[in-house]
PDB file of C-alpha atoms in Angstrom:
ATOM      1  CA  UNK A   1      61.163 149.757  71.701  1.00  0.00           C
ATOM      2  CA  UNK A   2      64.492 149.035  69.877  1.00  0.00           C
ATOM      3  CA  UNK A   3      67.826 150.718  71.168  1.00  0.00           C
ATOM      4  CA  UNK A   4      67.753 153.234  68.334  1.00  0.00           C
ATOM      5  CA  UNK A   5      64.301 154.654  69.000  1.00  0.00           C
ATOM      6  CA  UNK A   6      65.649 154.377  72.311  1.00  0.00           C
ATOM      7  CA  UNK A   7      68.447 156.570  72.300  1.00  0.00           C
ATOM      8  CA  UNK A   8      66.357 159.333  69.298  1.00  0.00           C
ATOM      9  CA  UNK A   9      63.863 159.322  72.230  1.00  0.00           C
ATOM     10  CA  UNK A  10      66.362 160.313  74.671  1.00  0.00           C
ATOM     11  CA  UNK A  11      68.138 163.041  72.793  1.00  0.00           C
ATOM     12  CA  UNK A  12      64.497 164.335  71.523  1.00  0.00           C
ATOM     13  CA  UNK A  13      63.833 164.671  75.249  1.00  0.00           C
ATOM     14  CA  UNK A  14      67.326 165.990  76.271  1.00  0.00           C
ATOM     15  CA  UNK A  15      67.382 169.031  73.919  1.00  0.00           C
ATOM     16  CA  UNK A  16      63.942 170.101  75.387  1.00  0.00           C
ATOM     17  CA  UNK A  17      65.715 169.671  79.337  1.00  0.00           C
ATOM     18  CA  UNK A  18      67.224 173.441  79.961  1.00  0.00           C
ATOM     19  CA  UNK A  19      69.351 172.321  82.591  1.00  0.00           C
ATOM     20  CA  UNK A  20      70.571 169.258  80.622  1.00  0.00           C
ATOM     21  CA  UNK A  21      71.546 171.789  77.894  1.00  0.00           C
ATOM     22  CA  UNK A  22      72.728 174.588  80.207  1.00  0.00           C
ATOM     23  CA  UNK A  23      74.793 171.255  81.857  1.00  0.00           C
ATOM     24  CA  UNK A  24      75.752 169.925  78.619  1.00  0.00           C
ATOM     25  CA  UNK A  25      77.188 173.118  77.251  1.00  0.00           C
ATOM     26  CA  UNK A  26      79.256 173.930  80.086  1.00  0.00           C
ATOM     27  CA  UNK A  27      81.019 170.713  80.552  1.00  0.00           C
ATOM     28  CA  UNK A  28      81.431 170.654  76.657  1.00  0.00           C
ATOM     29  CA  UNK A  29      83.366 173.398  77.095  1.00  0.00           C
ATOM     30  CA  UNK A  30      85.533 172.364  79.951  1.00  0.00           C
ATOM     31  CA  UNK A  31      86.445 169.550  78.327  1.00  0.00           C
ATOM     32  CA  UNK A  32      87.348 171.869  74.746  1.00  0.00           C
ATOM     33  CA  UNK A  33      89.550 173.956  76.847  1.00  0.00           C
ATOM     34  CA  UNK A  34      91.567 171.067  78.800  1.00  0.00           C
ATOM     35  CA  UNK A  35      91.672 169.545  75.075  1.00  0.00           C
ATOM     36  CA  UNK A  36      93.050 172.654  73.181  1.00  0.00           C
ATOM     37  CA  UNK A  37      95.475 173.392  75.997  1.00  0.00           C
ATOM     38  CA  UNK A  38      97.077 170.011  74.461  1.00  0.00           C
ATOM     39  CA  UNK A  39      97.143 172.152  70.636  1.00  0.00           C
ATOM     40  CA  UNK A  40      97.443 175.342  71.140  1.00  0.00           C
ATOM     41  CA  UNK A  41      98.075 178.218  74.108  1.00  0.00           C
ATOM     42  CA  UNK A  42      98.025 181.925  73.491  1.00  0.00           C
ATOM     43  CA  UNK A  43     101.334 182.078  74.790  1.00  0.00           C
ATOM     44  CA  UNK A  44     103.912 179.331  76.249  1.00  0.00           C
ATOM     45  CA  UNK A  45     102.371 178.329  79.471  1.00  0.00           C
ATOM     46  CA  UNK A  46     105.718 178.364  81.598  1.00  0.00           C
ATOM     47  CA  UNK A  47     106.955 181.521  80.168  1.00  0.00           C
ATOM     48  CA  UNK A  48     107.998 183.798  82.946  1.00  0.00           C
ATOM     49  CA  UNK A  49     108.432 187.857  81.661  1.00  0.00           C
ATOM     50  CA  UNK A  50     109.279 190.123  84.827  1.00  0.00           C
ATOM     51  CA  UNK A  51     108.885 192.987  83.066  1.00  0.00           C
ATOM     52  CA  UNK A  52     104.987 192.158  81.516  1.00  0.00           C
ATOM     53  CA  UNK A  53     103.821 191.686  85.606  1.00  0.00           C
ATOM     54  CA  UNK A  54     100.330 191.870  86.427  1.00  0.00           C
ATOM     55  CA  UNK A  55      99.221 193.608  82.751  1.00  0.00           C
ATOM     56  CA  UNK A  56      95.426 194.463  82.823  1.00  0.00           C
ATOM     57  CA  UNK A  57      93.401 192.559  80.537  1.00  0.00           C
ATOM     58  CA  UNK A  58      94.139 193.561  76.608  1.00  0.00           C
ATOM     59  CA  UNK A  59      94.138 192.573  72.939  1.00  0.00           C
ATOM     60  CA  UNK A  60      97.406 190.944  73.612  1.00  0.00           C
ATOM     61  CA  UNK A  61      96.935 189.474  76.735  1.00  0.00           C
ATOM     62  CA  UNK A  62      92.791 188.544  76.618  1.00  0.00           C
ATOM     63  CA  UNK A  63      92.905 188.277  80.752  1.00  0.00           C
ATOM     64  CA  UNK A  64      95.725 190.050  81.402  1.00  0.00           C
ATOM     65  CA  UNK A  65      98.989 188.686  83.248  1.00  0.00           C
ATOM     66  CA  UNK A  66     100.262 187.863  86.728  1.00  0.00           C
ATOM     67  CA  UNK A  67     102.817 188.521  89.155  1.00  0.00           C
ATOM     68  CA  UNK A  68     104.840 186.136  87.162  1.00  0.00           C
ATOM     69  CA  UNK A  69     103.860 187.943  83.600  1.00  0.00           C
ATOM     70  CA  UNK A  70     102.511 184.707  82.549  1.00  0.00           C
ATOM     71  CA  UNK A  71      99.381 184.722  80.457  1.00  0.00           C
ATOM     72  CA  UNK A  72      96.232 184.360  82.164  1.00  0.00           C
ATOM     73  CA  UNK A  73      94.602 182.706  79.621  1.00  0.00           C
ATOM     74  CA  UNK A  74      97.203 180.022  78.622  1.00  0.00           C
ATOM     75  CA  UNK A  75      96.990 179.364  82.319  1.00  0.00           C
ATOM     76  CA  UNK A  76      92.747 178.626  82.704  1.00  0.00           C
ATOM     77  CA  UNK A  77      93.206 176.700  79.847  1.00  0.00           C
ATOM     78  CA  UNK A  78      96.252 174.457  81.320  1.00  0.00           C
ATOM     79  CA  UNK A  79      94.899 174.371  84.289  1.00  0.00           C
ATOM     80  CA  UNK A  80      91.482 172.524  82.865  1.00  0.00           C
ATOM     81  CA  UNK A  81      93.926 169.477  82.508  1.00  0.00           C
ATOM     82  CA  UNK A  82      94.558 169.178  86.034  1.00  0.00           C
ATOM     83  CA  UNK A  83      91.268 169.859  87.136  1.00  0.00           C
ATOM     84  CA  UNK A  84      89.768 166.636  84.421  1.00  0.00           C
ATOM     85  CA  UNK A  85      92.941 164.593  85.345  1.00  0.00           C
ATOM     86  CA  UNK A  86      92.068 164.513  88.813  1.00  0.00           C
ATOM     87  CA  UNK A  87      88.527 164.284  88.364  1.00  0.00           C
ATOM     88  CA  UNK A  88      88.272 161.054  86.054  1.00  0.00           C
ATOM     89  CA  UNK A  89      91.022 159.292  87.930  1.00  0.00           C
ATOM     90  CA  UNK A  90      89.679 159.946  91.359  1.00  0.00           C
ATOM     91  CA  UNK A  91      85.598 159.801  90.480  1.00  0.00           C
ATOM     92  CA  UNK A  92      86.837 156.565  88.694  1.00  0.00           C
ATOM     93  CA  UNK A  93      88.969 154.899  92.184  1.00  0.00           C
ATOM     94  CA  UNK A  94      86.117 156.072  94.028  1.00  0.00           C
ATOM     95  CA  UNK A  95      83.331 153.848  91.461  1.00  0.00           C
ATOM     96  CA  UNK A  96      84.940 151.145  90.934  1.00  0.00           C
ATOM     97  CA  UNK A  97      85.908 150.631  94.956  1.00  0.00           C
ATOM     98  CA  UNK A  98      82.520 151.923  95.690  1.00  0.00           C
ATOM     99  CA  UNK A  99      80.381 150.048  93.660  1.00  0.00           C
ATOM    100  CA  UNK A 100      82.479 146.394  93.872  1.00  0.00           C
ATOM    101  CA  UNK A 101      81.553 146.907  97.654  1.00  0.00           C
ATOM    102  CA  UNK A 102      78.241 148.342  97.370  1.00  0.00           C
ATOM    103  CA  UNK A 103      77.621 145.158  95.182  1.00  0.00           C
ATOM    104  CA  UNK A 104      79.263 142.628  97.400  1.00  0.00           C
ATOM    105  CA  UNK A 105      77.000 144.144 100.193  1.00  0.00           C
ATOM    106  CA  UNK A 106      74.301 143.735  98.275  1.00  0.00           C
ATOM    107  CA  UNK A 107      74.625 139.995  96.992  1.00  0.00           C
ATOM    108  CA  UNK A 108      75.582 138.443 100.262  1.00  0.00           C
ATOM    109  CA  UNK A 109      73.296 140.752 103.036  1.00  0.00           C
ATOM    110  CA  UNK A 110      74.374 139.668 106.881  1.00  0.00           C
ATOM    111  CA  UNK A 111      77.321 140.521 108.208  1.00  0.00           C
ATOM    112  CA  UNK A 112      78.799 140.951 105.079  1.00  0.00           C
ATOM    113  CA  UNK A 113      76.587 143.854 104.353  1.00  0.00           C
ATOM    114  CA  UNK A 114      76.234 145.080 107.871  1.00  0.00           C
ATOM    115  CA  UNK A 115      80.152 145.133 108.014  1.00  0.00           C
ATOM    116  CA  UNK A 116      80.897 147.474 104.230  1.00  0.00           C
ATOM    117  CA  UNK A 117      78.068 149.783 105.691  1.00  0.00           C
ATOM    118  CA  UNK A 118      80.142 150.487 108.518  1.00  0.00           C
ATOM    119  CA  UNK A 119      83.472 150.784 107.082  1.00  0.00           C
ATOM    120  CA  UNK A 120      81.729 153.271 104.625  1.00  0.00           C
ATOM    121  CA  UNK A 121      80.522 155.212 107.426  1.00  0.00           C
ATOM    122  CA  UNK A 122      84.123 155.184 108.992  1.00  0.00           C
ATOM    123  CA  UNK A 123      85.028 156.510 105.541  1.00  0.00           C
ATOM    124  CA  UNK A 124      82.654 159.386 106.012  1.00  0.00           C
ATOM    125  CA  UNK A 125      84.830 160.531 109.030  1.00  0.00           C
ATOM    126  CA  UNK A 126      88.122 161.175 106.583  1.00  0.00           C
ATOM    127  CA  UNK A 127      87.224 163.925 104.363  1.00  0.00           C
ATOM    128  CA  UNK A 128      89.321 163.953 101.132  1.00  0.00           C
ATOM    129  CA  UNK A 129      91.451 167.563 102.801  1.00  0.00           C
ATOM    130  CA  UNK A 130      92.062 164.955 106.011  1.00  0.00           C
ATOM    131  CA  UNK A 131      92.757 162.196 104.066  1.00  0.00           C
ATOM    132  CA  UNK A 132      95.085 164.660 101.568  1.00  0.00           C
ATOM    133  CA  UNK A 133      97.051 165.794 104.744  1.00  0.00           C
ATOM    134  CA  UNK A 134      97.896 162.184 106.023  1.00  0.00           C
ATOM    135  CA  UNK A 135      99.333 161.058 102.851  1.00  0.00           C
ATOM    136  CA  UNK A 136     101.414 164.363 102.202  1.00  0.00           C
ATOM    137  CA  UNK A 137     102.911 163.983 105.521  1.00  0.00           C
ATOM    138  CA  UNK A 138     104.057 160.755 104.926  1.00  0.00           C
ATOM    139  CA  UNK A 139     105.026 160.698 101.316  1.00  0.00           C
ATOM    140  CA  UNK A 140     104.809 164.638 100.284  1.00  0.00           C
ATOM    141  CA  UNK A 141     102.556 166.827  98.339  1.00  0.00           C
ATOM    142  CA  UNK A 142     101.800 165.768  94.399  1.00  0.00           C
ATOM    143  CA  UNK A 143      98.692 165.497  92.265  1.00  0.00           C
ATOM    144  CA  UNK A 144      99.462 161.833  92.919  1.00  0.00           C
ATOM    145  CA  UNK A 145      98.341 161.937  96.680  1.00  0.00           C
ATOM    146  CA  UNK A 146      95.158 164.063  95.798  1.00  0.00           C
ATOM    147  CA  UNK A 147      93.936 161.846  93.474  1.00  0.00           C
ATOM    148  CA  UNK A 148      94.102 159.108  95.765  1.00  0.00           C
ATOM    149  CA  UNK A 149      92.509 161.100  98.608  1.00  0.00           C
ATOM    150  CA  UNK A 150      89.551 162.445  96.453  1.00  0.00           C
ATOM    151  CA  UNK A 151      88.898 158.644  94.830  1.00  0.00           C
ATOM    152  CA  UNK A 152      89.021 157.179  98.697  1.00  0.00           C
ATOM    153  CA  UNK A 153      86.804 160.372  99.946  1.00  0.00           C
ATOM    154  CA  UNK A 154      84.505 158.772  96.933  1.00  0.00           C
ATOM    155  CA  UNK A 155      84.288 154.939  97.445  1.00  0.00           C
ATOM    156  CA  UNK A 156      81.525 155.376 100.290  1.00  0.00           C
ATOM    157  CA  UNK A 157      79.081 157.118  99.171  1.00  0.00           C
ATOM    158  CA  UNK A 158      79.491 155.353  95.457  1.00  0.00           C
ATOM    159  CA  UNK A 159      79.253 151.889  97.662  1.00  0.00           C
ATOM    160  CA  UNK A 160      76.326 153.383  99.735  1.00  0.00           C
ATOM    161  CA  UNK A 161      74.313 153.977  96.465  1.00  0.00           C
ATOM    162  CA  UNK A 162      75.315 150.902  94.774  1.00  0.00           C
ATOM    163  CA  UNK A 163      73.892 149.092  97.861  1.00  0.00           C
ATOM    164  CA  UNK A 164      70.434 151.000  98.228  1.00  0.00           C
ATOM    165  CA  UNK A 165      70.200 150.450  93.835  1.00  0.00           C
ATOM    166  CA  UNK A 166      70.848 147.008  93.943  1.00  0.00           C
ATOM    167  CA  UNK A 167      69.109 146.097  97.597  1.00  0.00           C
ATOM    168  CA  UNK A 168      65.831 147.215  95.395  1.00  0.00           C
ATOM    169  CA  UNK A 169      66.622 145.602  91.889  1.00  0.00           C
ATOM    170  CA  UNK A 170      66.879 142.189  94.169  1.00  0.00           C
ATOM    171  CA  UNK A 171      63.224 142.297  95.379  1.00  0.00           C
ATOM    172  CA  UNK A 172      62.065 142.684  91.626  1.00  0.00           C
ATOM    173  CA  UNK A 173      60.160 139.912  90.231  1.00  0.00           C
ATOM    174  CA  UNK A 174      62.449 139.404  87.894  1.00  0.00           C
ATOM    175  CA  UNK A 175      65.487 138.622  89.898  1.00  0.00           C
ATOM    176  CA  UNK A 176      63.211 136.147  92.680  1.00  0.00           C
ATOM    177  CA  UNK A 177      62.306 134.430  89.051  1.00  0.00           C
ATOM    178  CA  UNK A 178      66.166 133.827  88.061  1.00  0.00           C
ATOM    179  CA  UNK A 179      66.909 132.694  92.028  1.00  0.00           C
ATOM    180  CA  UNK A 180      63.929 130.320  91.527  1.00  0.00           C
ATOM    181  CA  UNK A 181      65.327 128.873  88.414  1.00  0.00           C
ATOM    182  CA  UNK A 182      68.781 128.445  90.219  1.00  0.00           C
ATOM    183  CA  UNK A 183      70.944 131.173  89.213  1.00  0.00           C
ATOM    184  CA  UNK A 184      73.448 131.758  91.319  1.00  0.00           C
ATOM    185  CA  UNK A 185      73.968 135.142  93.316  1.00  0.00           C
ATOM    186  CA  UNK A 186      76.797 136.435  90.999  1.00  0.00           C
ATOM    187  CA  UNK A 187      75.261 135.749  88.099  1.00  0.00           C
ATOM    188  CA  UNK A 188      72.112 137.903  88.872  1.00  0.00           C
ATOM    189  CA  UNK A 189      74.716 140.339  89.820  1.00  0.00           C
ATOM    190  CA  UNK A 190      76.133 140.829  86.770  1.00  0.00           C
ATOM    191  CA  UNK A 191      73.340 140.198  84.586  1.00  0.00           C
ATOM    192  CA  UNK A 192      70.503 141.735  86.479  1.00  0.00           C
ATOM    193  CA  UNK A 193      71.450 144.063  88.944  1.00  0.00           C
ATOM    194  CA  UNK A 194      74.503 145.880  87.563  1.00  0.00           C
ATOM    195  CA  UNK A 195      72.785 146.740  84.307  1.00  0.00           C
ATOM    196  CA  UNK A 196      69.709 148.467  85.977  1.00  0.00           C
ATOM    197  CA  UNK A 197      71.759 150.540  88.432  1.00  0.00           C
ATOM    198  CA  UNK A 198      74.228 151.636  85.587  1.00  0.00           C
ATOM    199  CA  UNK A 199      72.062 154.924  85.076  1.00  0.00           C
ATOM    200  CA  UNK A 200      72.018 155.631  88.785  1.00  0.00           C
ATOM    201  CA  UNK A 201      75.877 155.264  88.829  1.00  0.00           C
ATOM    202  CA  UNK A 202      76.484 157.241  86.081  1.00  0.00           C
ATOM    203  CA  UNK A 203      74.591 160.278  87.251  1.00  0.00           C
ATOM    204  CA  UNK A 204      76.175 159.873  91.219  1.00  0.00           C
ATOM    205  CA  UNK A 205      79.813 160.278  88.767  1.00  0.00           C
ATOM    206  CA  UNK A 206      78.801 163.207  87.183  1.00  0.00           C
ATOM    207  CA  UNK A 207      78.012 165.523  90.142  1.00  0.00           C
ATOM    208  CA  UNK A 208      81.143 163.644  92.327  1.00  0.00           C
ATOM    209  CA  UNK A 209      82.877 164.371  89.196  1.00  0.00           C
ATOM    210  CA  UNK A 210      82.128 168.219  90.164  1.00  0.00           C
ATOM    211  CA  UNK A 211      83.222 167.702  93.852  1.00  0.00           C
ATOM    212  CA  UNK A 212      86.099 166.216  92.932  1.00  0.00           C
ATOM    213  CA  UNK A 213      87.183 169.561  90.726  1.00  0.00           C
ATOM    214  CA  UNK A 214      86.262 171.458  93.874  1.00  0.00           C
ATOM    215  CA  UNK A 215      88.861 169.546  96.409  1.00  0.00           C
ATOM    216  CA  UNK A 216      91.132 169.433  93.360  1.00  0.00           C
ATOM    217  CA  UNK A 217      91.175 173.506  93.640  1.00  0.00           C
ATOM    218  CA  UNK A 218      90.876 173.603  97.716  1.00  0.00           C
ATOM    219  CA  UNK A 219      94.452 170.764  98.009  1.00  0.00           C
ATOM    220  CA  UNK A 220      96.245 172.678  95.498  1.00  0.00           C
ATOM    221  CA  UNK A 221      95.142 176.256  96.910  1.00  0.00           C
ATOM    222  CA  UNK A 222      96.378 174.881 100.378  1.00  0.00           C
ATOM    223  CA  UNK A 223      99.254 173.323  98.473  1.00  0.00           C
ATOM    224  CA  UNK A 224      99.212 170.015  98.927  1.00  0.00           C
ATOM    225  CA  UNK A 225      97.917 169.101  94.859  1.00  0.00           C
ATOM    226  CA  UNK A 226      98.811 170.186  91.928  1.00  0.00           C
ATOM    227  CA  UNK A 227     102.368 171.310  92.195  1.00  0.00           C
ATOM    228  CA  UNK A 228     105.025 174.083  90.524  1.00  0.00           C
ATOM    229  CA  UNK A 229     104.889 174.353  87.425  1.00  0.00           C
ATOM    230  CA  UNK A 230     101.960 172.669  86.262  1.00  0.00           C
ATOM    231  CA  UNK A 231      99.176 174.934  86.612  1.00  0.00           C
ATOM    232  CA  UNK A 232      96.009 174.417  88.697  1.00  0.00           C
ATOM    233  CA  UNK A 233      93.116 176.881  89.250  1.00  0.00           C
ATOM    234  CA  UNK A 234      92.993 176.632  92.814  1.00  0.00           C
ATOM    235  CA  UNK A 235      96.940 177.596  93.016  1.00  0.00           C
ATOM    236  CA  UNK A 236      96.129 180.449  91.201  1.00  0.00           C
ATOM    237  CA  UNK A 237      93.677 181.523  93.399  1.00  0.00           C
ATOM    238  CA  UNK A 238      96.442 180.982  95.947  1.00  0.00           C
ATOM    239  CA  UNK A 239      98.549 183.046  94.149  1.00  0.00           C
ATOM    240  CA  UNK A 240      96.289 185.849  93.728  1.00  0.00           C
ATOM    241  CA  UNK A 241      94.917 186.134  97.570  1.00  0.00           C
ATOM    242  CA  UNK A 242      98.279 188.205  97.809  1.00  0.00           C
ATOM    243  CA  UNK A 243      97.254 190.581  95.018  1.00  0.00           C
ATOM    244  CA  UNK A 244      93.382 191.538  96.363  1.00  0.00           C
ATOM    245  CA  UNK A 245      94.507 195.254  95.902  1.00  0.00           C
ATOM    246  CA  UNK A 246      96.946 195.206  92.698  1.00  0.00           C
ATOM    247  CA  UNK A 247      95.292 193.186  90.465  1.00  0.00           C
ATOM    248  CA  UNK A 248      91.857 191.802  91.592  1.00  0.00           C
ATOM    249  CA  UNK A 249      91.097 189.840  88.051  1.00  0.00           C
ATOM    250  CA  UNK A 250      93.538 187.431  89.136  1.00  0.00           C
ATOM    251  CA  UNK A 251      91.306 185.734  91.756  1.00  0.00           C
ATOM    252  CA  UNK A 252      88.444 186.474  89.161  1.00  0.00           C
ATOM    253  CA  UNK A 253      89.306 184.387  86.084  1.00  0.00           C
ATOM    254  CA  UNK A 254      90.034 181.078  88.506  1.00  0.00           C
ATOM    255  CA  UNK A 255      87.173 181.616  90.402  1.00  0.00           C
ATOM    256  CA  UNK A 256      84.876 181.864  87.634  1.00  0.00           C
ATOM    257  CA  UNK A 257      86.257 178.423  85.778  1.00  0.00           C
ATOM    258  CA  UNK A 258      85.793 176.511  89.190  1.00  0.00           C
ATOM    259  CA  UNK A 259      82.014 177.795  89.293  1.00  0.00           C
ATOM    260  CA  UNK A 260      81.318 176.896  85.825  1.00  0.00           C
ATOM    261  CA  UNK A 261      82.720 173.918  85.823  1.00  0.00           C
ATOM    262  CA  UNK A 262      81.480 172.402  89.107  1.00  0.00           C
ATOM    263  CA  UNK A 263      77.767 174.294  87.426  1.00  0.00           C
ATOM    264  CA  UNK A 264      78.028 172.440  84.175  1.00  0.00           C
ATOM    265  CA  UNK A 265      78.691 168.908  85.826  1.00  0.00           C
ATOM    266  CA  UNK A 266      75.889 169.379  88.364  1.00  0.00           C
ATOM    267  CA  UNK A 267      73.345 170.789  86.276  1.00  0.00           C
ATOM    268  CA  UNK A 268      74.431 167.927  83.696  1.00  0.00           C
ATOM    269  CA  UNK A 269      74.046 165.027  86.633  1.00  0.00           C
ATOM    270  CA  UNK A 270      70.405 166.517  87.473  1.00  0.00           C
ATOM    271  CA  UNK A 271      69.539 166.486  83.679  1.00  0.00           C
ATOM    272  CA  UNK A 272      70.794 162.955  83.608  1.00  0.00           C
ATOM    273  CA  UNK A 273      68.683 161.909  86.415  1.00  0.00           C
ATOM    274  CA  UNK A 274      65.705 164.011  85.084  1.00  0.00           C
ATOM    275  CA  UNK A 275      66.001 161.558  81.561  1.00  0.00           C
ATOM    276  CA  UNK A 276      66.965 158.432  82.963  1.00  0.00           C
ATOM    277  CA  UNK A 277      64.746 157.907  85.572  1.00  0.00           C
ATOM    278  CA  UNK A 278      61.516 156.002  83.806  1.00  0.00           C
ATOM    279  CA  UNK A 279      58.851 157.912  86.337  1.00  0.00           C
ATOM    280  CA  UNK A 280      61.063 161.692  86.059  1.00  0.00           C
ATOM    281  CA  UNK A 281      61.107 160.662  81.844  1.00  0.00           C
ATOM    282  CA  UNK A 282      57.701 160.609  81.602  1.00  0.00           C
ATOM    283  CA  UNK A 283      56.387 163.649  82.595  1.00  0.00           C
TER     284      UNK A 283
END
């Protein structure tokens, strides 16, 4: 089958996949907000007004305001930015670490593989909070720092998949045929193994891409991400722990973003392993 009919057979299949559409829809529309945040805001997003504090929800103000009398609304939508900034960068340190070692593992076996596997698991012990924590206290709090904490909280378990993918794609016919005819390891790499462990990849980025928006939200509601002024969903949920009583929409509106968004991106992973996977596909 050509790559056309390939990829009309894929997107006849996808639009019949609830979950990929459910998936599909919400991350579509995280990704319209964080880009219209860019264009256009209902109001300034920095704009403080004292005397417009904690409005209820109204044709003015669509989710009302908070203790700041900024707009609720201008703030989800800035605060999409954040959330996709973090999540690309660090889901994309965390790949490109993971699978270079998951890769090398994989290509040279012994000690070479037996040692990554165990650094990995070492990695395991330094949760991206931990590993947030360290770095603050030695060079502060900053988006910076989270990033690089969520993409190192990443790199194992992107190398531990790349390993298990490509440990099976080397005992394919296929690959013992280019070994017999005396290609060298890196050259199957790259040519054989890589391209047939791109769609399990690609699906293990989509639902780290959603637990990277969640630690995103947890560093910046403990403070040590996203920082004054630049808004972040999970400081808003800081923000708003203080007004349970007064204004209770405040925690709400947050909330709600970070469980839509971390929804979309893993119901659109499980879609994406539904369609990719040949033996899944064909049922």
């Amino acid at each position: 089958m050509n790559r056309p009919a390939a990829a009309y057979g894929f997107w006849l299949r996808a639009r019949s996949h609830p979950g990929f559409a459910a998936g599909a829809a919400l991350a579509a529309l995280l990704l319209l907000a964080a880009a219209l945040s860019y264009l256009w805001t209902p109001y300034p997003v920095l704009d403080i007004d004292m005397a417009g504090r904690l409005l209820p929800p109204s044709a003015a103000h669509w989710l009302g305001t908070d203790a700041f009398g900024r707009d609720v609304a201008s703030l989800l939508l800035a605060g999409a930015r954040a959330s996709i900034q973090v999540g690309l960068i660090a889901v994309g340190i965390g790949l490109a670490a993971g699978a270079a070692l998951g890769l090398l593992a994989s290509a040279r076996r012994g000690w070479v593989e037996e040692f990554i596997m165990r650094v990995a698991d070492f990695g395991f012990a330094f949760p991206a909070i931990l590993t947030a924590i360290m770095l603050t206290a030695v060079y502060g709090p900053g988006i910076g720092n989270a990033i690089a904490a969520i993409g190192i909280y990443n790199a194992p378990a992107f190398a531990r998949i790349t390993r298990a993918a490509a440990n099976a794609v080397w005992a394919r016919g296929y690959v013992l045929a280019a070994r017999a005819s005396g290609k060298g390891r890196w050259a199957i790499t790259w040519q054989h193994v890589l391209p047939n462990i791109l769609a399990a990849l690609i699906v293990q980025a989509t639902i780290r891409f959603a637990v990277a928006i969640l630690a995103e939200a947890a560093l910046s509601y403990l403070g040590l991400g996203t920082q004054p002024p630049q808004p972040s969903w999970g400081r808003m949920l800081a923000e708003a722990q203080t007004l349970m009583f007064d204004a209770p929409l405040l925690a709400v509106w947050p909330g709600v973003a970070i469980a839509l968004s971390v929804l979309g991106l893993n119901l659109l992973g499980d879609g994406l392993r539904d369609l990719l996977d040949p033996r899944l596909a064909s049922r």
